[in-house]
mmCIF file of C-alpha atoms in Angstrom:
data_model
loop_
_atom_site.group_PDB
_atom_site.id
_atom_site.type_symbol
_atom_site.label_atom_id
_atom_site.label_comp_id
_atom_site.label_asym_id
_atom_site.label_seq_id
_atom_site.Cartn_x
_atom_site.Cartn_y
_atom_site.Cartn_z
ATOM 1 C CA MET Q 26 -20.157 10.941 -29.775
ATOM 2 C CA PRO Q 27 -18.790 13.390 -27.197
ATOM 3 C CA SER Q 28 -16.274 15.473 -27.940
ATOM 4 C CA ASP Q 29 -12.511 15.969 -26.138
ATOM 5 C CA ASP Q 30 -14.198 19.413 -25.878
ATOM 6 C CA ASP Q 31 -17.057 18.127 -24.048
ATOM 7 C CA TYR Q 32 -15.061 17.489 -20.741
ATOM 8 C CA THR Q 33 -13.627 19.267 -18.344
ATOM 9 C CA ILE Q 34 -10.279 18.441 -16.811
ATOM 10 C CA ARG Q 35 -9.745 19.618 -13.281
ATOM 11 C CA LEU Q 36 -8.487 19.813 -9.580
ATOM 12 C CA TYR Q 37 -11.280 18.520 -7.581
ATOM 13 C CA GLU Q 38 -13.543 20.771 -5.743
ATOM 14 C CA PRO Q 39 -15.708 19.245 -2.138
ATOM 15 C CA ALA Q 40 -18.448 19.726 -3.850
ATOM 16 C CA ASP Q 41 -17.811 16.359 -6.161
ATOM 17 C CA ARG Q 42 -18.092 14.406 -3.151
ATOM 18 C CA GLU Q 43 -20.790 12.924 -4.023
ATOM 19 C CA GLY Q 44 -20.401 12.463 -7.874
ATOM 20 C CA PHE Q 45 -17.045 11.088 -7.176
ATOM 21 C CA LEU Q 46 -18.926 8.416 -4.504
ATOM 22 C CA ARG Q 47 -21.738 7.587 -6.872
ATOM 23 C CA LEU Q 48 -19.167 7.033 -9.696
ATOM 24 C CA TYR Q 49 -17.187 4.838 -7.741
ATOM 25 C CA ASP Q 50 -19.891 2.856 -6.450
ATOM 26 C CA GLU Q 51 -20.908 2.646 -10.567
ATOM 27 C CA VAL Q 52 -17.818 1.528 -11.431
ATOM 28 C CA PHE Q 53 -15.982 -0.586 -8.052
ATOM 29 C CA GLY Q 54 -19.437 -0.624 -5.826
ATOM 30 C CA GLY Q 55 -19.203 0.320 -2.009
ATOM 31 C CA GLY Q 56 -17.073 3.200 -1.081
ATOM 32 C CA THR Q 57 -18.661 5.123 2.197
ATOM 33 C CA GLU Q 58 -17.977 8.891 3.302
ATOM 34 C CA ALA Q 59 -16.524 7.145 6.046
ATOM 35 C CA TRP Q 60 -13.520 5.853 4.088
ATOM 36 C CA PHE Q 61 -13.490 8.944 1.083
ATOM 37 C CA ARG Q 62 -12.928 11.198 3.922
ATOM 38 C CA TRP Q 63 -10.060 8.998 5.742
ATOM 39 C CA LYS Q 64 -8.478 8.500 2.340
ATOM 40 C CA TYR Q 65 -8.407 11.595 1.224
ATOM 41 C CA PRO Q 66 -9.147 15.491 3.160
ATOM 42 C CA ASP Q 67 -8.214 13.752 6.652
ATOM 43 C CA ASN Q 68 -4.926 13.265 5.202
ATOM 44 C CA PRO Q 69 -1.815 14.963 7.153
ATOM 45 C CA TYR Q 70 -0.025 15.607 4.627
ATOM 46 C CA VAL Q 71 -1.719 17.898 2.274
ATOM 47 C CA ALA Q 72 -3.718 20.807 2.388
ATOM 48 C CA HIS Q 73 -6.165 19.487 -0.775
ATOM 49 C CA VAL Q 74 -8.097 16.463 -1.741
ATOM 50 C CA PRO Q 75 -5.293 15.145 -4.442
ATOM 51 C CA MET Q 76 -7.337 13.875 -6.862
ATOM 52 C CA PHE Q 77 -8.196 15.163 -10.762
ATOM 53 C CA VAL Q 78 -11.856 14.788 -12.166
ATOM 54 C CA ALA Q 79 -13.427 14.653 -16.065
ATOM 55 C CA GLU Q 80 -16.857 16.450 -15.722
ATOM 56 C CA ARG Q 81 -19.115 16.931 -18.957
ATOM 57 C CA ASP Q 82 -22.538 18.758 -18.306
ATOM 58 C CA GLY Q 83 -22.210 18.753 -14.920
ATOM 59 C CA GLU Q 84 -21.587 15.288 -13.992
ATOM 60 C CA ILE Q 85 -17.918 13.749 -12.726
ATOM 61 C CA VAL Q 86 -17.895 11.272 -15.360
ATOM 62 C CA GLY Q 87 -13.802 10.466 -14.772
ATOM 63 C CA ALA Q 88 -11.496 10.287 -11.201
ATOM 64 C CA ARG Q 89 -7.860 10.152 -11.234
ATOM 65 C CA PRO Q 90 -6.963 10.353 -7.058
ATOM 66 C CA TYR Q 91 -4.092 10.120 -5.046
ATOM 67 C CA MET Q 92 -3.351 8.238 -1.736
ATOM 68 C CA ALA Q 93 0.049 10.818 -0.363
ATOM 69 C CA PHE Q 94 2.806 9.701 2.230
ATOM 70 C CA ARG Q 95 5.534 11.970 3.468
ATOM 71 C CA LEU Q 96 8.333 9.625 2.127
ATOM 72 C CA ARG Q 97 11.567 9.617 3.179
ATOM 73 C CA ASN Q 98 15.273 8.865 2.531
ATOM 74 C CA GLY Q 99 17.945 9.391 4.365
ATOM 75 C CA ASP Q 100 17.502 12.647 6.386
ATOM 76 C CA ARG Q 101 15.385 14.120 3.336
ATOM 77 C CA THR Q 102 11.598 13.608 2.719
ATOM 78 C CA ALA Q 103 9.211 14.250 -0.084
ATOM 79 C CA LEU Q 104 5.876 14.178 -0.828
ATOM 80 C CA GLY Q 105 4.977 10.500 -2.648
ATOM 81 C CA LEU Q 106 1.557 10.500 -4.179
ATOM 82 C CA GLN Q 107 0.036 6.996 -5.310
ATOM 83 C CA THR Q 108 -2.086 5.977 -7.818
ATOM 84 C CA GLY Q 109 -5.844 4.218 -6.784
ATOM 85 C CA ASP Q 110 -8.983 4.035 -7.319
ATOM 86 C CA THR Q 111 -8.412 5.934 -10.854
ATOM 87 C CA MET Q 112 -11.890 5.056 -13.017
ATOM 88 C CA VAL Q 113 -13.845 6.184 -16.170
ATOM 89 C CA HIS Q 114 -17.575 5.785 -16.117
ATOM 90 C CA PRO Q 115 -18.310 3.313 -19.141
ATOM 91 C CA ASP Q 116 -20.569 5.215 -21.097
ATOM 92 C CA HIS Q 117 -17.073 8.016 -21.335
ATOM 93 C CA GLN Q 118 -14.530 5.650 -21.999
ATOM 94 C CA ARG Q 119 -11.874 5.054 -24.469
ATOM 95 C CA ARG Q 120 -12.141 9.316 -25.011
ATOM 96 C CA GLY Q 121 -8.488 9.382 -23.436
ATOM 97 C CA LEU Q 122 -9.977 10.441 -19.805
ATOM 98 C CA PHE Q 123 -7.089 8.375 -18.554
ATOM 99 C CA THR Q 124 -4.065 10.454 -19.950
ATOM 100 C CA ARG Q 125 -5.858 13.907 -19.677
ATOM 101 C CA MET Q 126 -6.427 13.374 -16.452
ATOM 102 C CA THR Q 127 -2.761 11.762 -15.572
ATOM 103 C CA ARG Q 128 -0.914 14.070 -17.509
ATOM 104 C CA GLN Q 129 -2.441 17.169 -15.763
ATOM 105 C CA SER Q 130 -2.036 15.901 -12.441
ATOM 106 C CA PHE Q 131 1.968 15.782 -13.889
ATOM 107 C CA ASP Q 132 2.029 19.180 -14.925
ATOM 108 C CA TYR Q 133 -0.158 20.371 -11.667
ATOM 109 C CA TYR Q 134 2.639 18.893 -9.283
ATOM 110 C CA GLY Q 135 5.345 19.503 -11.330
ATOM 111 C CA ASP Q 136 5.319 23.206 -10.753
ATOM 112 C CA LEU Q 137 5.167 22.963 -7.026
ATOM 113 C CA ASP Q 138 7.774 23.643 -5.147
ATOM 114 C CA GLY Q 139 9.373 20.741 -3.384
ATOM 115 C CA ASP Q 140 9.896 17.067 -4.848
ATOM 116 C CA VAL Q 141 6.548 15.054 -5.447
ATOM 117 C CA LEU Q 142 7.179 11.791 -7.131
ATOM 118 C CA THR Q 143 4.384 8.771 -7.820
ATOM 119 C CA PHE Q 144 4.794 5.715 -6.619
ATOM 120 C CA SER Q 145 2.252 3.484 -7.306
ATOM 121 C CA ILE Q 146 1.159 -0.231 -7.690
ATOM 122 C CA PRO Q 147 -1.384 -0.513 -11.644
ATOM 123 C CA ASN Q 148 -2.866 -3.585 -12.627
ATOM 124 C CA ALA Q 149 -1.569 -4.604 -15.906
ATOM 125 C CA LEU Q 150 -4.313 -3.515 -18.009
ATOM 126 C CA SER Q 151 -3.266 0.067 -16.856
ATOM 127 C CA ARG Q 152 0.335 -0.340 -16.457
ATOM 128 C CA PRO Q 153 1.495 0.516 -20.288
ATOM 129 C CA GLY Q 154 -0.472 4.386 -19.939
ATOM 130 C CA TYR Q 155 1.411 4.855 -16.881
ATOM 131 C CA LEU Q 156 4.814 3.567 -18.822
ATOM 132 C CA LYS Q 157 3.875 6.000 -22.381
ATOM 133 C CA LEU Q 158 3.481 8.955 -19.328
ATOM 134 C CA GLY Q 159 7.231 8.615 -18.325
ATOM 135 C CA CYS Q 160 7.010 5.891 -15.463
ATOM 136 C CA ARG Q 161 9.455 3.361 -15.202
ATOM 137 C CA GLU Q 162 8.812 0.062 -13.346
ATOM 138 C CA VAL Q 163 10.571 -0.079 -10.204
ATOM 139 C CA GLY Q 164 10.721 -3.630 -9.876
ATOM 140 C CA GLN Q 165 8.271 -6.713 -8.062
ATOM 141 C CA LEU Q 166 6.713 -6.303 -4.538
ATOM 142 C CA ALA Q 167 6.561 -9.637 -3.735
ATOM 143 C CA THR Q 168 3.544 -10.822 -0.897
ATOM 144 C CA ALA Q 169 3.762 -13.831 1.412
ATOM 145 C CA TYR Q 170 0.782 -15.805 2.356
ATOM 146 C CA ARG Q 171 0.003 -17.870 5.237
ATOM 147 C CA ILE Q 172 -3.291 -19.604 2.786
ATOM 148 C CA GLN Q 173 -5.345 -21.217 5.942
ATOM 149 C CA ASP Q 174 -8.666 -21.801 4.562
ATOM 150 C CA PRO Q 175 -7.037 -23.128 0.591
ATOM 151 C CA GLY Q 176 -10.955 -22.619 -0.737
ATOM 152 C CA ALA Q 177 -10.331 -18.901 -0.186
ATOM 153 C CA LEU Q 178 -7.819 -19.298 -3.010
ATOM 154 C CA ALA Q 179 -11.001 -18.789 -5.944
ATOM 155 C CA SER Q 180 -11.516 -15.397 -4.464
ATOM 156 C CA GLY Q 181 -9.826 -12.354 -1.641
ATOM 157 C CA ALA Q 182 -6.800 -11.336 -1.385
ATOM 158 C CA VAL Q 183 -5.561 -14.763 -2.814
ATOM 159 C CA ALA Q 184 -7.200 -14.435 -5.901
ATOM 160 C CA ARG Q 185 -4.565 -14.560 -8.208
ATOM 161 C CA ALA Q 186 -3.474 -17.683 -6.997
ATOM 162 C CA GLY Q 187 -6.484 -19.473 -8.109
ATOM 163 C CA GLY Q 188 -7.899 -22.702 -7.365
ATOM 164 C CA ALA Q 189 -6.119 -24.693 -9.472
ATOM 165 C CA ALA Q 190 -2.742 -24.240 -8.024
ATOM 166 C CA ALA Q 191 -4.333 -25.401 -4.014
ATOM 167 C CA PRO Q 192 -3.237 -29.214 -4.358
ATOM 168 C CA LEU Q 193 0.510 -27.279 -5.316
ATOM 169 C CA ILE Q 194 0.855 -24.959 -2.329
ATOM 170 C CA ARG Q 195 -0.337 -27.225 0.168
ATOM 171 C CA LEU Q 196 2.393 -29.326 -0.886
ATOM 172 C CA GLY Q 197 4.519 -26.814 -0.439
ATOM 173 C CA GLN Q 198 3.358 -25.206 2.472
ATOM 174 C CA GLY Q 199 3.535 -28.865 4.192
ATOM 175 C CA LEU Q 200 7.236 -28.806 3.067
ATOM 176 C CA TRP Q 201 8.884 -25.809 3.955
ATOM 177 C CA SER Q 202 6.776 -25.610 7.663
ATOM 178 C CA ARG Q 203 7.857 -26.361 10.487
ATOM 179 C CA ARG Q 204 8.582 -25.865 14.155
ATOM 180 C CA SER Q 205 10.295 -22.317 14.907
ATOM 181 C CA PRO Q 206 11.502 -21.888 18.538
ATOM 182 C CA THR Q 207 10.365 -19.011 20.243
ATOM 183 C CA PRO Q 208 12.523 -16.730 22.676
ATOM 184 C CA ASP Q 209 12.157 -17.469 25.972
ATOM 185 C CA ASP Q 210 13.165 -14.391 27.055
ATOM 186 C CA VAL Q 211 10.779 -12.441 25.369
ATOM 187 C CA THR Q 212 7.104 -11.323 25.746
ATOM 188 C CA VAL Q 213 4.747 -9.820 23.454
ATOM 189 C CA VAL Q 214 1.986 -7.396 24.719
ATOM 190 C CA HIS Q 215 -0.870 -6.834 22.422
ATOM 191 C CA HIS Q 216 -2.870 -3.977 22.167
ATOM 192 C CA ASP Q 217 -6.401 -3.593 20.575
ATOM 193 C CA ALA Q 218 -5.106 -0.284 18.755
ATOM 194 C CA VAL Q 219 -2.291 1.320 16.736
ATOM 195 C CA PRO Q 220 -0.111 2.715 19.815
ATOM 196 C CA ALA Q 221 1.591 5.796 17.341
ATOM 197 C CA GLY Q 222 4.153 7.153 20.247
ATOM 198 C CA THR Q 223 5.445 3.829 20.373
ATOM 199 C CA LEU Q 224 5.631 2.538 16.613
ATOM 200 C CA SER Q 225 7.306 5.770 15.649
ATOM 201 C CA ALA Q 226 10.230 5.532 18.618
ATOM 202 C CA LEU Q 227 10.358 2.157 17.691
ATOM 203 C CA TYR Q 228 10.803 3.339 13.811
ATOM 204 C CA GLU Q 229 13.025 6.166 15.048
ATOM 205 C CA GLU Q 230 15.858 3.998 16.533
ATOM 206 C CA ARG Q 231 17.238 2.394 13.220
ATOM 207 C CA PRO Q 232 14.799 4.032 10.470
ATOM 208 C CA PRO Q 233 15.947 2.386 7.234
ATOM 209 C CA ASP Q 234 17.739 3.016 4.229
ATOM 210 C CA GLY Q 235 15.553 3.146 1.455
ATOM 211 C CA VAL Q 236 12.225 4.928 0.233
ATOM 212 C CA HIS Q 237 9.980 4.557 2.510
ATOM 213 C CA ALA Q 238 6.592 6.170 3.957
ATOM 214 C CA LEU Q 239 7.695 8.527 7.216
ATOM 215 C CA ARG Q 240 6.388 6.741 10.520
ATOM 216 C CA ASP Q 241 5.526 9.531 12.935
ATOM 217 C CA GLU Q 242 3.182 9.820 15.176
ATOM 218 C CA ARG Q 243 0.045 11.487 12.646
ATOM 219 C CA PHE Q 244 1.213 8.776 10.136
ATOM 220 C CA TYR Q 245 0.469 5.922 12.547
ATOM 221 C CA ASP Q 246 -3.322 7.961 13.752
ATOM 222 C CA TRP Q 247 -4.171 8.303 9.810
ATOM 223 C CA ARG Q 248 -2.731 5.920 8.054
ATOM 224 C CA PHE Q 249 -4.763 2.827 10.456
ATOM 225 C CA ASP Q 250 -7.516 5.320 11.165
ATOM 226 C CA ARG Q 251 -9.383 3.217 7.845
ATOM 227 C CA PRO Q 252 -13.127 2.310 8.992
ATOM 228 C CA ASP Q 253 -13.032 -0.745 6.525
ATOM 229 C CA TRP Q 254 -10.606 -2.449 8.331
ATOM 230 C CA ASP Q 255 -9.682 -3.379 11.662
ATOM 231 C CA TYR Q 256 -6.310 -2.860 13.387
ATOM 232 C CA GLU Q 257 -3.842 -3.974 16.383
ATOM 233 C CA THR Q 258 -0.897 -4.448 17.646
ATOM 234 C CA TYR Q 259 1.551 -6.853 19.219
ATOM 235 C CA VAL Q 260 4.953 -5.171 20.402
ATOM 236 C CA ALA Q 261 7.918 -7.685 21.682
ATOM 237 C CA ARG Q 262 10.388 -6.725 24.240
ATOM 238 C CA THR Q 263 12.874 -8.757 26.506
ATOM 239 C CA THR Q 264 12.683 -8.887 30.351
ATOM 240 C CA ASP Q 265 16.170 -7.016 30.260
ATOM 241 C CA ARG Q 266 14.913 -3.739 28.637
ATOM 242 C CA ALA Q 267 12.127 -1.962 28.688
ATOM 243 C CA GLU Q 268 12.507 -0.446 24.913
ATOM 244 C CA PRO Q 269 10.604 -2.058 22.274
ATOM 245 C CA ILE Q 270 12.427 -5.058 20.048
ATOM 246 C CA ALA Q 271 10.510 -5.597 17.667
ATOM 247 C CA ALA Q 272 5.987 -5.019 16.733
ATOM 248 C CA VAL Q 273 3.836 -6.183 13.988
ATOM 249 C CA VAL Q 274 0.711 -4.191 13.398
ATOM 250 C CA VAL Q 275 -2.114 -6.732 11.861
ATOM 251 C CA GLY Q 276 -5.333 -5.595 9.615
ATOM 252 C CA ARG Q 277 -7.924 -7.281 9.693
ATOM 253 C CA SER Q 278 -10.884 -7.606 6.702
ATOM 254 C CA ASP Q 279 -13.777 -9.590 5.868
ATOM 255 C CA ASP Q 280 -14.730 -7.940 2.123
ATOM 256 C CA GLY Q 281 -17.501 -11.107 1.662
ATOM 257 C CA ASP Q 282 -15.414 -13.530 -0.017
ATOM 258 C CA SER Q 283 -11.885 -14.458 2.618
ATOM 259 C CA ASP Q 284 -11.674 -12.894 5.531
ATOM 260 C CA THR Q 285 -7.583 -11.217 5.552
ATOM 261 C CA ALA Q 286 -5.200 -10.760 8.459
ATOM 262 C CA ALA Q 287 -2.407 -8.565 7.252
ATOM 263 C CA LEU Q 288 0.879 -8.024 8.878
ATOM 264 C CA THR Q 289 0.323 -4.542 7.613
ATOM 265 C CA ASP Q 290 3.222 -2.681 8.882
ATOM 266 C CA VAL Q 291 6.274 -4.922 10.609
ATOM 267 C CA LEU Q 292 9.387 -2.632 12.769
ATOM 268 C CA PRO Q 293 11.915 -2.093 12.726
ATOM 269 C CA LEU Q 294 12.022 -1.849 9.083
ATOM 270 C CA ALA Q 295 15.735 -2.674 9.249
ATOM 271 C CA ALA Q 296 16.562 -6.013 9.658
ATOM 272 C CA GLY Q 297 19.078 -7.070 12.886
ATOM 273 C CA SER Q 298 19.083 -9.479 15.559
ATOM 274 C CA ALA Q 299 17.328 -8.279 18.298
ATOM 275 C CA ARG Q 300 14.200 -7.774 15.659
ATOM 276 C CA HIS Q 301 14.438 -11.041 14.582
ATOM 277 C CA ARG Q 302 13.974 -12.365 17.991
ATOM 278 C CA GLY Q 303 11.095 -10.241 18.426
ATOM 279 C CA LEU Q 304 9.385 -11.425 15.654
ATOM 280 C CA ALA Q 305 10.107 -15.070 16.485
ATOM 281 C CA ALA Q 306 8.055 -14.113 19.676
ATOM 282 C CA ILE Q 307 5.072 -12.427 17.879
ATOM 283 C CA LEU Q 308 4.974 -14.645 14.666
ATOM 284 C CA PRO Q 309 3.245 -17.705 16.318
ATOM 285 C CA ARG Q 310 0.455 -15.072 18.497
ATOM 286 C CA VAL Q 311 -0.367 -13.766 15.469
ATOM 287 C CA ALA Q 312 -1.392 -17.291 13.960
ATOM 288 C CA SER Q 313 -2.818 -18.003 17.519
ATOM 289 C CA ASP Q 314 -4.746 -15.275 17.260
ATOM 290 C CA HIS Q 315 -5.905 -15.149 13.454
ATOM 291 C CA ALA Q 316 -6.459 -19.387 13.338
ATOM 292 C CA ASP Q 317 -9.807 -17.971 11.818
ATOM 293 C CA ALA Q 318 -8.291 -16.147 9.071
ATOM 294 C CA ASP Q 319 -8.901 -17.452 5.420
ATOM 295 C CA VAL Q 320 -5.302 -16.305 4.733
ATOM 296 C CA VAL Q 321 -2.239 -13.887 6.358
ATOM 297 C CA VAL Q 322 -0.371 -11.704 4.188
ATOM 298 C CA ALA Q 323 2.458 -9.482 4.497
ATOM 299 C CA ASP Q 324 4.895 -8.342 2.558
ATOM 300 C CA ARG Q 325 7.838 -10.708 1.505
ATOM 301 C CA SER Q 326 10.326 -8.317 2.370
ATOM 302 C CA THR Q 327 9.338 -7.970 5.982
ATOM 303 C CA LEU Q 328 9.718 -11.193 7.215
ATOM 304 C CA PRO Q 329 13.214 -13.189 7.486
ATOM 305 C CA ASP Q 330 12.749 -16.295 5.242
ATOM 306 C CA ASP Q 331 13.808 -18.968 7.602
ATOM 307 C CA LEU Q 332 10.824 -17.122 10.092
ATOM 308 C CA ALA Q 333 8.228 -16.728 6.719
ATOM 309 C CA ARG Q 334 9.069 -20.836 6.116
ATOM 310 C CA ALA Q 335 8.569 -22.131 9.479
ATOM 311 C CA HIS Q 336 5.060 -20.227 10.354
ATOM 312 C CA GLY Q 337 3.683 -21.400 6.709
ATOM 313 C CA PHE Q 338 4.399 -18.469 4.367
ATOM 314 C CA LEU Q 339 4.520 -18.735 0.666
ATOM 315 C CA ALA Q 340 6.075 -15.865 -1.446
ATOM 316 C CA ASP Q 341 4.340 -14.961 -4.863
ATOM 317 C CA ASP Q 342 7.925 -14.561 -6.454
ATOM 318 C CA ARG Q 343 8.449 -17.967 -5.708
ATOM 319 C CA LEU Q 344 7.143 -21.462 -6.474
ATOM 320 C CA PRO Q 345 4.313 -22.394 -5.969
ATOM 321 C CA LEU Q 346 3.126 -19.707 -6.196
ATOM 322 C CA SER Q 347 4.903 -17.813 -8.598
ATOM 323 C CA ALA Q 348 3.360 -20.507 -10.851
ATOM 324 C CA ALA Q 349 -0.459 -19.054 -11.142
ATOM 325 C CA THR Q 350 -0.103 -15.834 -9.863
ATOM 326 C CA THR Q 351 0.173 -11.744 -11.345
ATOM 327 C CA PRO Q 352 3.695 -9.865 -10.156
ATOM 328 C CA THR Q 353 2.512 -6.964 -8.496
ATOM 329 C CA ILE Q 354 4.942 -4.319 -9.798
ATOM 330 C CA LEU Q 355 5.698 -0.910 -8.626
ATOM 331 C CA ILE Q 356 6.465 2.042 -10.408
ATOM 332 C CA SER Q 357 7.466 5.875 -9.965
ATOM 333 C CA ARG Q 358 8.883 8.791 -11.551
ATOM 334 C CA LEU Q 359 9.283 12.259 -9.820
ATOM 335 C CA PHE Q 360 6.061 14.893 -11.448
ATOM 336 C CA ASP Q 361 8.918 17.739 -12.757
ATOM 337 C CA GLY Q 362 6.883 18.976 -15.600
ATOM 338 C CA THR Q 363 8.914 17.075 -18.357
ATOM 339 C CA ASP Q 364 9.309 14.254 -20.207
ATOM 340 C CA ASP Q 365 12.581 13.181 -19.127
ATOM 341 C CA PRO Q 366 12.520 13.433 -15.229
ATOM 342 C CA PRO Q 367 15.695 12.908 -13.300
ATOM 343 C CA TRP Q 368 15.750 9.015 -11.719
ATOM 344 C CA GLU Q 369 17.610 9.589 -8.766
ATOM 345 C CA LEU Q 370 15.827 11.558 -5.835
ATOM 346 C CA HIS Q 371 17.685 12.171 -2.189
ATOM 347 C CA GLY Q 372 20.474 9.843 -3.096
ATOM 348 C CA ALA Q 373 17.978 6.952 -3.910
ATOM 349 C CA ARG Q 374 17.761 5.945 -7.497
ATOM 350 C CA LEU Q 375 13.399 5.860 -8.189
ATOM 351 C CA ASP Q 376 13.718 2.810 -10.769
ATOM 352 C CA ALA Q 377 16.066 0.506 -8.937
ATOM 353 C CA LEU Q 378 14.088 -1.487 -6.229
ATOM 354 C CA ASP Q 379 16.830 -1.999 -3.970
ATOM 355 C CA ASP Q 380 16.569 1.543 -3.110
ATOM 356 C CA TRP Q 381 12.677 1.173 -2.111
ATOM 357 C CA THR Q 382 11.747 -0.204 1.639
ATOM 358 C CA LEU Q 383 8.129 -0.963 1.697
ATOM 359 C CA THR Q 384 5.579 -2.571 3.903
ATOM 360 C CA LEU Q 385 2.171 -3.560 3.201
ATOM 361 C CA ALA Q 386 1.823 -0.098 5.035
ATOM 362 C CA GLU Q 387 2.235 1.575 2.290
ATOM 363 C CA ARG Q 388 0.149 -0.153 -0.259
ATOM 364 C CA ASN Q 389 -3.350 1.513 -0.270
ATOM 365 C CA THR Q 390 -5.325 -1.914 -0.481
ATOM 366 C CA PHE Q 391 -4.115 -2.538 3.280
#
């Protein structure tokens, strides 16, 4: 059996790309060069690939990557690194490589100038490992589902709901869905792409309270250039003003098991009456255009409760979905090179969910 000394833990180098992709295909299946370039080397917020690898005899046998965001709270920003694609080759598991790669990443980013934090959504199996390394649970990120094909409950984006819950879910949607009036003075314009300037300007009109990804133009140009998803945008305007009052970026992905439409970003991020009217006009259009999707997904916090109910969305932190789902838990901590990091950053408590404002755009799976 290899000893700890047989492994080298180090920062990713460009020559590691093929080894990473081979390992990814072995552990998860799939993963293309275009996807890798988009997610890591082409990320606009770091000048390096934020990844640590475990190497043995010249072979990449483990990887601890991060997806980078520029996080904003008020007028200040910090580098936010979201874990994802963590993997260890089956022949090299249970040798502490996950912990060693993660600890080295904490030490590396803790030594950098400026604030760097991790915000992550690990599964139930890996979450205890992060908590042992000093992370804290922030709270549940609730997801809302408009389930259009209950048969899709057994796989894909709604796999956690489970087929056994399908009758209960049908009943819940039947009871809670109702007609919602569409404002007659609001028009919705559809864009086949993501108009970065329009969305960034709409975001800047009313930035929200709470930690969130800065939505500058480079965010939209990069975030929605993901090659394994297709994105389009719905922009709402009233007849008495030229500027938009609301917008929704919808992503579409068919992974072979289920066809998912995701309300990946919903603007403005802050609630308001104009936003509500805009979404009241956009949601029926989205439902019509994506009636063939198995499921439409949104972050629950982005949809007003009355509109979510009116359009048949069920939240996984409430019955009936909560009876059959596994909660999606956000964890966080600052990289500061210590075992006891501070928990306040720019006036926000990093371990308090109310101090975060996140959409699906901040989740690396959409």
